[in-house]
CSV table of N, CA and C in Angstrom, one decimal:
chain,number,residue,atom,x,y,z
A,1,UNK,N,1.1,-6.3,13.4
A,1,UNK,CA,0.8,-7.6,13.9
A,1,UNK,C,1.9,-8.0,14.9
A,2,UNK,N,1.5,-8.9,15.8
A,2,UNK,CA,2.4,-9.2,16.9
A,2,UNK,C,3.3,-10.4,16.6
A,3,UNK,N,3.0,-11.3,15.8
A,3,UNK,CA,3.8,-12.5,15.6
A,3,UNK,C,4.5,-12.4,14.3
A,4,UNK,N,5.8,-12.3,14.3
A,4,UNK,CA,6.5,-12.2,13.0
A,4,UNK,C,6.4,-13.4,12.1
A,5,UNK,N,5.9,-14.5,12.6
A,5,UNK,CA,5.8,-15.7,11.8
A,5,UNK,C,4.4,-15.8,11.2
A,6,UNK,N,3.5,-14.9,11.6
A,6,UNK,CA,2.1,-14.9,11.1
A,6,UNK,C,2.2,-14.1,9.8
A,7,UNK,N,1.5,-14.6,8.8
A,7,UNK,CA,1.4,-13.9,7.5
A,7,UNK,C,0.6,-12.7,7.7
A,8,UNK,N,1.1,-11.5,7.4
A,8,UNK,CA,0.4,-10.3,7.6
A,8,UNK,C,-0.6,-10.0,6.5
A,9,UNK,N,-1.6,-9.2,6.8
A,9,UNK,CA,-2.5,-8.8,5.8
A,9,UNK,C,-1.8,-7.6,5.0
A,10,UNK,N,-2.5,-7.3,3.9
A,10,UNK,CA,-1.9,-6.3,3.0
A,10,UNK,C,-1.6,-5.0,3.7
A,11,UNK,N,-2.5,-4.6,4.6
A,11,UNK,CA,-2.3,-3.3,5.3
A,11,UNK,C,-1.4,-3.4,6.5
A,12,UNK,N,-1.0,-4.6,6.9
A,12,UNK,CA,-0.2,-4.7,8.1
A,12,UNK,C,1.3,-4.6,7.9
A,13,UNK,N,1.8,-4.9,6.7
A,13,UNK,CA,3.2,-5.0,6.5
A,13,UNK,C,3.6,-4.5,5.1
A,14,UNK,N,4.3,-3.4,5.0
A,14,UNK,CA,4.6,-2.9,3.7
A,14,UNK,C,5.5,-3.8,2.8
A,15,UNK,N,6.3,-4.7,3.4
A,15,UNK,CA,7.0,-5.6,2.6
A,15,UNK,C,6.0,-6.6,1.9
A,16,UNK,N,5.0,-7.0,2.6
A,16,UNK,CA,4.0,-7.8,2.0
A,16,UNK,C,3.2,-7.0,1.0
A,17,UNK,N,2.9,-5.8,1.3
A,17,UNK,CA,2.2,-4.9,0.4
A,17,UNK,C,3.0,-4.8,-0.9
A,18,UNK,N,4.3,-4.7,-0.8
A,18,UNK,CA,5.1,-4.6,-2.1
A,18,UNK,C,5.0,-5.9,-2.8
A,19,UNK,N,5.0,-7.0,-2.1
A,19,UNK,CA,4.8,-8.3,-2.8
A,19,UNK,C,3.5,-8.4,-3.5
A,20,UNK,N,2.4,-8.0,-2.8
A,20,UNK,CA,1.1,-8.0,-3.4
A,20,UNK,C,1.0,-7.1,-4.6
A,21,UNK,N,1.7,-6.0,-4.6
A,21,UNK,CA,1.7,-5.0,-5.7
A,21,UNK,C,2.5,-5.5,-6.9
A,22,UNK,N,3.5,-6.3,-6.6
A,22,UNK,CA,4.4,-6.8,-7.7
A,22,UNK,C,3.6,-7.3,-8.9
A,23,UNK,N,2.6,-8.1,-8.7
A,23,UNK,CA,1.9,-8.6,-9.9
A,23,UNK,C,1.4,-7.5,-10.8
A,24,UNK,N,1.1,-6.4,-10.3
A,24,UNK,CA,0.7,-5.2,-11.1
A,24,UNK,C,1.8,-4.7,-12.0
A,25,UNK,N,3.0,-5.1,-11.7
A,25,UNK,CA,4.1,-4.7,-12.5
A,25,UNK,C,4.5,-5.7,-13.6
A,26,UNK,N,3.7,-6.7,-13.7
A,26,UNK,CA,4.1,-7.8,-14.6
A,26,UNK,C,4.4,-7.3,-16.0
A,27,UNK,N,3.6,-6.3,-16.5
A,27,UNK,CA,3.8,-5.8,-17.8
A,27,UNK,C,5.0,-4.8,-17.9
A,28,UNK,N,5.5,-4.5,-16.8
A,28,UNK,CA,6.6,-3.5,-16.8
A,28,UNK,C,8.0,-4.2,-16.9
A,29,UNK,N,8.9,-3.6,-17.7
A,29,UNK,CA,10.2,-4.3,-17.9
A,29,UNK,C,11.0,-4.3,-16.6
A,30,UNK,N,10.7,-3.4,-15.6
A,30,UNK,CA,11.4,-3.4,-14.4
A,30,UNK,C,10.9,-4.4,-13.4
A,31,UNK,N,9.8,-5.1,-13.7
A,31,UNK,CA,9.3,-6.0,-12.6
A,31,UNK,C,10.2,-7.1,-12.3
A,32,UNK,N,10.9,-7.7,-13.2
A,32,UNK,CA,11.9,-8.7,-12.9
A,32,UNK,C,13.0,-8.2,-12.1
A,33,UNK,N,13.5,-7.0,-12.5
A,33,UNK,CA,14.6,-6.4,-11.7
A,33,UNK,C,14.1,-6.1,-10.3
A,34,UNK,N,12.9,-5.6,-10.1
A,34,UNK,CA,12.4,-5.3,-8.8
A,34,UNK,C,12.3,-6.6,-8.0
A,35,UNK,N,11.7,-7.6,-8.6
A,35,UNK,CA,11.6,-8.9,-7.9
A,35,UNK,C,13.0,-9.4,-7.5
A,36,UNK,N,13.9,-9.3,-8.4
A,36,UNK,CA,15.3,-9.8,-8.1
A,36,UNK,C,15.9,-9.0,-7.0
A,37,UNK,N,15.7,-7.7,-7.0
A,37,UNK,CA,16.3,-6.9,-5.9
A,37,UNK,C,15.6,-7.2,-4.6
A,38,UNK,N,14.3,-7.4,-4.6
A,38,UNK,CA,13.5,-7.7,-3.4
A,38,UNK,C,14.0,-9.1,-2.8
A,39,UNK,N,14.2,-10.1,-3.7
A,39,UNK,CA,14.6,-11.4,-3.3
A,39,UNK,C,13.9,-12.0,-2.1
A,40,UNK,N,14.7,-12.4,-1.1
A,40,UNK,CA,14.1,-13.1,0.0
A,40,UNK,C,13.3,-12.2,0.9
A,41,UNK,N,13.4,-10.9,0.8
A,41,UNK,CA,12.6,-10.0,1.6
A,41,UNK,C,11.1,-10.2,1.3
A,42,UNK,N,10.8,-10.6,0.1
A,42,UNK,CA,9.4,-10.7,-0.2
A,42,UNK,C,8.9,-12.1,0.2
A,43,UNK,N,9.7,-13.0,0.6
A,43,UNK,CA,9.3,-14.3,1.0
A,43,UNK,C,9.1,-14.5,2.5
A,44,UNK,N,9.3,-13.5,3.2
A,44,UNK,CA,9.2,-13.6,4.7
A,44,UNK,C,8.5,-12.4,5.3
A,45,UNK,N,8.0,-12.6,6.4
A,45,UNK,CA,7.4,-11.5,7.2
A,45,UNK,C,8.5,-10.8,8.0
A,46,UNK,N,8.7,-9.5,7.8
A,46,UNK,CA,9.7,-8.8,8.6
A,46,UNK,C,9.0,-7.9,9.6
A,47,UNK,N,9.6,-7.7,10.8
A,47,UNK,CA,9.0,-6.7,11.7
A,47,UNK,C,9.0,-5.4,11.0
A,48,UNK,N,8.0,-4.6,11.2
A,48,UNK,CA,7.9,-3.3,10.5
A,48,UNK,C,9.1,-2.5,10.7
A,49,UNK,N,9.7,-2.5,11.8
A,49,UNK,CA,10.9,-1.6,12.0
A,49,UNK,C,12.0,-2.0,11.1
A,50,UNK,N,12.0,-3.2,10.6
A,50,UNK,CA,13.1,-3.6,9.7
A,50,UNK,C,12.8,-3.3,8.3
A,51,UNK,N,11.6,-2.9,8.0
A,51,UNK,CA,11.2,-2.7,6.6
A,51,UNK,C,11.7,-1.4,6.0
A,52,UNK,N,11.8,-0.3,6.8
A,52,UNK,CA,12.1,1.0,6.2
A,52,UNK,C,13.4,1.0,5.3
A,53,UNK,N,14.5,0.5,5.8
A,53,UNK,CA,15.7,0.5,4.9
A,53,UNK,C,15.5,-0.2,3.6
A,54,UNK,N,14.9,-1.3,3.6
A,54,UNK,CA,14.6,-2.0,2.4
A,54,UNK,C,13.7,-1.2,1.5
A,55,UNK,N,12.7,-0.7,2.0
A,55,UNK,CA,11.7,0.1,1.2
A,55,UNK,C,12.4,1.4,0.6
A,56,UNK,N,13.2,2.0,1.4
A,56,UNK,CA,13.9,3.2,0.9
A,56,UNK,C,14.9,2.8,-0.2
A,57,UNK,N,15.5,1.6,-0.1
A,57,UNK,CA,16.3,1.1,-1.2
A,57,UNK,C,15.5,0.9,-2.5
A,58,UNK,N,14.3,0.3,-2.4
A,58,UNK,CA,13.4,0.1,-3.5
A,58,UNK,C,13.1,1.4,-4.2
A,59,UNK,N,12.7,2.4,-3.4
A,59,UNK,CA,12.3,3.7,-3.9
A,59,UNK,C,13.5,4.4,-4.6
A,60,UNK,N,14.6,4.3,-4.0
A,60,UNK,CA,15.8,4.9,-4.7
A,60,UNK,C,16.2,4.2,-5.9
A,61,UNK,N,16.1,2.9,-6.0
A,61,UNK,CA,16.5,2.1,-7.1
A,61,UNK,C,15.5,2.3,-8.3
A,62,UNK,N,14.2,2.4,-7.9
A,62,UNK,CA,13.2,2.5,-9.0
A,62,UNK,C,12.3,3.7,-8.7
A,63,UNK,N,12.9,4.9,-8.9
A,63,UNK,CA,12.2,6.1,-8.5
A,63,UNK,C,10.9,6.4,-9.3
A,64,UNK,N,10.7,5.8,-10.5
A,64,UNK,CA,9.5,6.0,-11.3
A,64,UNK,C,8.4,5.0,-11.1
A,65,UNK,N,8.7,4.0,-10.2
A,65,UNK,CA,7.8,2.9,-10.0
A,65,UNK,C,6.8,3.3,-8.8
A,66,UNK,N,5.6,3.0,-9.0
A,66,UNK,CA,4.6,3.3,-8.0
A,66,UNK,C,4.7,2.3,-6.8
A,67,UNK,N,4.9,1.1,-7.0
A,67,UNK,CA,4.8,0.1,-5.9
A,67,UNK,C,5.7,0.3,-4.8
A,68,UNK,N,7.0,0.7,-5.0
A,68,UNK,CA,7.9,0.9,-3.8
A,68,UNK,C,7.4,2.2,-3.0
A,69,UNK,N,7.0,3.2,-3.7
A,69,UNK,CA,6.5,4.4,-3.1
A,69,UNK,C,5.3,4.1,-2.3
A,70,UNK,N,4.4,3.3,-2.8
A,70,UNK,CA,3.2,2.9,-2.1
A,70,UNK,C,3.5,2.1,-0.9
A,71,UNK,N,4.4,1.2,-1.0
A,71,UNK,CA,4.7,0.4,0.2
A,71,UNK,C,5.4,1.3,1.3
A,72,UNK,N,6.2,2.2,0.9
A,72,UNK,CA,6.9,3.1,1.9
A,72,UNK,C,5.9,4.0,2.5
A,73,UNK,N,4.9,4.5,1.7
A,73,UNK,CA,3.9,5.4,2.3
A,73,UNK,C,3.0,4.6,3.3
A,74,UNK,N,2.7,3.3,3.0
A,74,UNK,CA,2.0,2.5,3.9
A,74,UNK,C,2.8,2.3,5.2
A,75,UNK,N,4.1,2.1,5.1
A,75,UNK,CA,4.9,2.0,6.2
A,75,UNK,C,4.8,3.2,7.1
A,76,UNK,N,4.9,4.4,6.5
A,76,UNK,CA,4.9,5.6,7.3
A,76,UNK,C,3.5,5.9,7.9
A,77,UNK,N,2.4,5.5,7.2
A,77,UNK,CA,1.1,5.6,7.8
A,77,UNK,C,1.1,4.7,9.1
A,78,UNK,N,1.5,3.5,9.0
A,78,UNK,CA,1.5,2.6,10.1
A,78,UNK,C,2.4,3.0,11.3
A,79,UNK,N,3.4,3.8,11.0
A,79,UNK,CA,4.3,4.3,12.0
A,79,UNK,C,4.1,5.7,12.4
A,80,UNK,N,2.9,6.2,12.1
A,80,UNK,CA,2.5,7.5,12.6
A,80,UNK,C,3.3,8.6,12.1
A,81,UNK,N,3.7,8.5,10.8
A,81,UNK,CA,4.5,9.6,10.2
A,81,UNK,C,3.7,10.1,9.0
A,82,UNK,N,2.5,10.8,9.2
A,82,UNK,CA,1.7,11.2,8.1
A,82,UNK,C,2.3,12.1,7.1
A,83,UNK,N,3.2,13.0,7.6
A,83,UNK,CA,3.8,14.0,6.6
A,83,UNK,C,4.6,13.3,5.6
A,84,UNK,N,5.4,12.3,6.0
A,84,UNK,CA,6.2,11.5,5.1
A,84,UNK,C,5.3,10.7,4.2
A,85,UNK,N,4.3,10.1,4.7
A,85,UNK,CA,3.3,9.4,3.9
A,85,UNK,C,2.7,10.3,2.9
A,86,UNK,N,2.2,11.4,3.3
A,86,UNK,CA,1.5,12.4,2.4
A,86,UNK,C,2.4,12.7,1.2
A,87,UNK,N,3.7,13.0,1.5
A,87,UNK,CA,4.6,13.4,0.4
A,87,UNK,C,4.7,12.2,-0.6
A,88,UNK,N,4.8,11.0,-0.2
A,88,UNK,CA,4.9,9.9,-1.1
A,88,UNK,C,3.6,9.7,-1.8
A,89,UNK,N,2.5,9.8,-1.1
A,89,UNK,CA,1.2,9.6,-1.8
A,89,UNK,C,1.0,10.7,-2.8
A,90,UNK,N,1.4,11.9,-2.6
A,90,UNK,CA,1.3,12.9,-3.6
A,90,UNK,C,2.1,12.5,-4.9
A,91,UNK,N,3.3,11.9,-4.7
A,91,UNK,CA,4.1,11.5,-5.8
A,91,UNK,C,3.3,10.3,-6.6
A,92,UNK,N,2.8,9.4,-5.8
A,92,UNK,CA,2.0,8.3,-6.4
A,92,UNK,C,0.8,8.9,-7.2
A,93,UNK,N,0.2,9.9,-6.6
A,93,UNK,CA,-1.0,10.5,-7.3
A,93,UNK,C,-0.6,11.2,-8.6
A,94,UNK,N,0.6,11.8,-8.6
A,94,UNK,CA,1.1,12.4,-9.8
A,94,UNK,C,1.3,11.3,-10.9
A,95,UNK,N,1.9,10.2,-10.5
A,95,UNK,CA,2.3,9.2,-11.4
A,95,UNK,C,1.1,8.3,-11.8
A,96,UNK,N,0.1,8.1,-10.9
A,96,UNK,CA,-1.0,7.3,-11.2
A,96,UNK,C,-2.3,7.8,-10.5
A,97,UNK,N,-2.8,8.9,-11.0
A,97,UNK,CA,-3.9,9.6,-10.4
A,97,UNK,C,-5.2,8.8,-10.2
A,98,UNK,N,-5.5,7.9,-11.1
A,98,UNK,CA,-6.7,7.1,-11.0
A,98,UNK,C,-6.5,5.7,-10.6
A,99,UNK,N,-5.3,5.4,-10.1
A,99,UNK,CA,-5.0,4.0,-9.7
A,99,UNK,C,-5.7,3.7,-8.4
A,100,UNK,N,-6.2,2.4,-8.3
A,100,UNK,CA,-6.8,2.0,-7.0
A,100,UNK,C,-5.8,2.1,-5.9
A,101,UNK,N,-4.5,1.9,-6.2
A,101,UNK,CA,-3.4,2.0,-5.2
A,101,UNK,C,-3.4,3.4,-4.6
A,102,UNK,N,-3.5,4.4,-5.4
A,102,UNK,CA,-3.6,5.8,-5.0
A,102,UNK,C,-4.7,6.0,-4.1
A,103,UNK,N,-5.9,5.5,-4.4
A,103,UNK,CA,-7.1,5.7,-3.6
A,103,UNK,C,-7.0,5.0,-2.3
A,104,UNK,N,-6.5,3.7,-2.3
A,104,UNK,CA,-6.3,3.0,-1.1
A,104,UNK,C,-5.4,3.7,-0.1
A,105,UNK,N,-4.3,4.1,-0.6
A,105,UNK,CA,-3.3,4.9,0.2
A,105,UNK,C,-3.9,6.1,0.8
A,106,UNK,N,-4.6,6.9,-0.1
A,106,UNK,CA,-5.2,8.1,0.3
A,106,UNK,C,-6.2,7.9,1.4
A,107,UNK,N,-7.0,6.8,1.2
A,107,UNK,CA,-8.0,6.4,2.3
A,107,UNK,C,-7.3,6.1,3.6
A,108,UNK,N,-6.3,5.3,3.5
A,108,UNK,CA,-5.6,4.9,4.8
A,108,UNK,C,-5.0,6.1,5.5
A,109,UNK,N,-4.4,7.0,4.7
A,109,UNK,CA,-3.9,8.2,5.3
A,109,UNK,C,-5.0,9.0,6.0
A,110,UNK,N,-6.1,9.2,5.3
A,110,UNK,CA,-7.3,9.9,5.9
A,110,UNK,C,-7.8,9.3,7.1
A,111,UNK,N,-7.8,7.9,7.2
A,111,UNK,CA,-8.2,7.2,8.4
A,111,UNK,C,-7.3,7.6,9.5
A,112,UNK,N,-6.0,7.6,9.2
A,112,UNK,CA,-5.0,7.9,10.2
A,112,UNK,C,-5.1,9.3,10.7
A,113,UNK,N,-5.5,10.2,9.8
A,113,UNK,CA,-5.7,11.6,10.2
A,113,UNK,C,-7.1,11.9,10.9
A,114,UNK,N,-7.8,10.9,11.1
A,114,UNK,CA,-9.1,11.1,11.7
A,114,UNK,C,-10.2,11.7,10.8
A,115,UNK,N,-10.2,11.3,9.5
A,115,UNK,CA,-11.1,11.9,8.6
A,115,UNK,C,-11.9,10.7,7.9
A,116,UNK,N,-12.7,10.0,8.7
A,116,UNK,CA,-13.3,8.8,8.1
A,116,UNK,C,-14.2,9.0,6.9
A,117,UNK,N,-15.0,10.1,6.9
A,117,UNK,CA,-15.9,10.3,5.7
A,117,UNK,C,-15.1,10.5,4.4
A,118,UNK,N,-14.0,11.2,4.5
A,118,UNK,CA,-13.2,11.4,3.3
A,118,UNK,C,-12.5,10.1,2.9
A,119,UNK,N,-12.1,9.3,3.9
A,119,UNK,CA,-11.5,8.0,3.7
A,119,UNK,C,-12.5,7.1,3.0
A,120,UNK,N,-13.7,7.1,3.4
A,120,UNK,CA,-14.8,6.3,2.8
A,120,UNK,C,-14.9,6.6,1.3
A,121,UNK,N,-14.9,7.9,1.0
A,121,UNK,CA,-15.0,8.4,-0.4
A,121,UNK,C,-13.8,7.8,-1.2
A,122,UNK,N,-12.6,7.8,-0.7
A,122,UNK,CA,-11.5,7.3,-1.4
A,122,UNK,C,-11.7,5.7,-1.6
A,123,UNK,N,-12.0,5.0,-0.5
A,123,UNK,CA,-12.2,3.6,-0.7
A,123,UNK,C,-13.4,3.3,-1.6
A,124,UNK,N,-14.4,4.1,-1.7
A,124,UNK,CA,-15.5,3.9,-2.6
A,124,UNK,C,-15.1,3.9,-4.0
A,125,UNK,N,-14.1,4.8,-4.3
A,125,UNK,CA,-13.6,4.9,-5.7
A,125,UNK,C,-13.0,3.5,-6.1
A,126,UNK,N,-12.3,2.8,-5.2
A,126,UNK,CA,-11.8,1.5,-5.5
A,126,UNK,C,-12.9,0.5,-5.7
A,127,UNK,N,-13.9,0.5,-4.9
A,127,UNK,CA,-15.0,-0.4,-5.0
A,127,UNK,C,-15.7,-0.2,-6.4
A,128,UNK,N,-15.8,1.0,-6.8
A,128,UNK,CA,-16.5,1.3,-8.0
A,128,UNK,C,-15.7,1.2,-9.3
A,129,UNK,N,-14.4,0.9,-9.1
A,129,UNK,CA,-13.5,0.8,-10.3
A,129,UNK,C,-13.5,-0.6,-10.8
A,130,UNK,N,-14.1,-0.8,-12.0
A,130,UNK,CA,-14.1,-2.2,-12.6
A,130,UNK,C,-12.7,-2.7,-12.9
A,131,UNK,N,-11.7,-1.8,-13.1
A,131,UNK,CA,-10.4,-2.3,-13.4
A,131,UNK,C,-9.6,-2.6,-12.1
A,132,UNK,N,-10.1,-2.3,-11.0
A,132,UNK,CA,-9.3,-2.6,-9.7
A,132,UNK,C,-9.3,-4.1,-9.5
A,133,UNK,N,-8.1,-4.6,-9.0
A,133,UNK,CA,-8.1,-6.0,-8.7
A,133,UNK,C,-9.1,-6.4,-7.7
A,134,UNK,N,-9.6,-7.6,-7.8
A,134,UNK,CA,-10.7,-8.0,-6.9
A,134,UNK,C,-10.2,-7.9,-5.4
A,135,UNK,N,-9.0,-8.3,-5.1
A,135,UNK,CA,-8.5,-8.2,-3.7
A,135,UNK,C,-8.6,-6.8,-3.2
A,136,UNK,N,-8.3,-5.8,-4.0
A,136,UNK,CA,-8.3,-4.4,-3.6
A,136,UNK,C,-9.8,-4.0,-3.4
A,137,UNK,N,-10.6,-4.4,-4.3
A,137,UNK,CA,-12.1,-4.0,-4.1
A,137,UNK,C,-12.6,-4.6,-2.8
A,138,UNK,N,-12.2,-5.9,-2.5
A,138,UNK,CA,-12.7,-6.5,-1.2
A,138,UNK,C,-12.1,-5.8,0.0
A,139,UNK,N,-10.8,-5.4,-0.1
A,139,UNK,CA,-10.2,-4.7,1.0
A,139,UNK,C,-10.9,-3.3,1.2
A,140,UNK,N,-11.2,-2.6,0.1
A,140,UNK,CA,-11.8,-1.3,0.2
A,140,UNK,C,-13.2,-1.5,0.8
A,141,UNK,N,-14.0,-2.5,0.4
A,141,UNK,CA,-15.3,-2.8,1.1
A,141,UNK,C,-15.1,-3.1,2.5
A,142,UNK,N,-14.1,-3.8,2.9
A,142,UNK,CA,-13.8,-4.1,4.3
A,142,UNK,C,-13.6,-2.8,5.1
A,143,UNK,N,-12.8,-1.9,4.5
A,143,UNK,CA,-12.4,-0.7,5.2
A,143,UNK,C,-13.7,0.2,5.4
A,144,UNK,N,-14.5,0.3,4.3
A,144,UNK,CA,-15.7,1.0,4.4
A,144,UNK,C,-16.6,0.5,5.5
A,145,UNK,N,-16.8,-0.8,5.5
A,145,UNK,CA,-17.6,-1.5,6.5
A,145,UNK,C,-17.1,-1.2,7.9
A,146,UNK,N,-15.9,-1.3,8.1
A,146,UNK,CA,-15.3,-1.0,9.4
A,146,UNK,C,-15.5,0.4,9.8
A,147,UNK,N,-15.3,1.3,8.9
A,147,UNK,CA,-15.5,2.7,9.2
A,147,UNK,C,-16.9,3.1,9.5
A,148,UNK,N,-17.8,2.4,8.8
A,148,UNK,CA,-19.2,2.7,9.1
A,148,UNK,C,-19.8,1.8,10.2
A,149,UNK,N,-19.0,0.9,10.7
A,149,UNK,CA,-19.4,0.1,11.8
A,149,UNK,C,-20.4,-1.0,11.5
A,150,UNK,N,-20.4,-1.4,10.2
A,150,UNK,CA,-21.3,-2.4,9.8
A,150,UNK,C,-20.6,-3.6,9.2
A,151,UNK,N,-21.0,-4.8,9.6
A,151,UNK,CA,-20.3,-6.0,9.1
A,151,UNK,C,-20.6,-6.3,7.6
A,152,UNK,N,-19.6,-6.9,6.9
A,152,UNK,CA,-19.8,-7.3,5.5
A,152,UNK,C,-20.6,-8.5,5.5
A,153,UNK,N,-21.6,-8.6,4.6
A,153,UNK,CA,-22.4,-9.8,4.5
A,153,UNK,C,-21.6,-11.0,4.0
């Protein structure tokens, strides 16, 4: 996004992505620690270039958590670093193979790699997952619609 004062969408800013994913950690004992560590970073929009050190800190501090790895993978996708993104997505897939987060990240990476049909298949898994949060299902539908070139009704 161009304006750092504009609230980014989930796919535009990995710091915001981490904020969106935090509710998924509510049942996890580390969620309060993660929120405490994140602090003010989660309450503001940061330019993407400023996000990497923060995200690397989250990943190092909480190596078994999916959310920081997912946010960092999204950062790398957005910054044209697919090899780094793929490594993190593989870790996320090992930790949470059926998670909608895993499928969304895989889909976004496949889009970046120019593989729209494979990406659509990943996004469709999120749409079909009754346990996926509603916002993720809507986002997956939006991505499918965009890739197919059809508007969402």
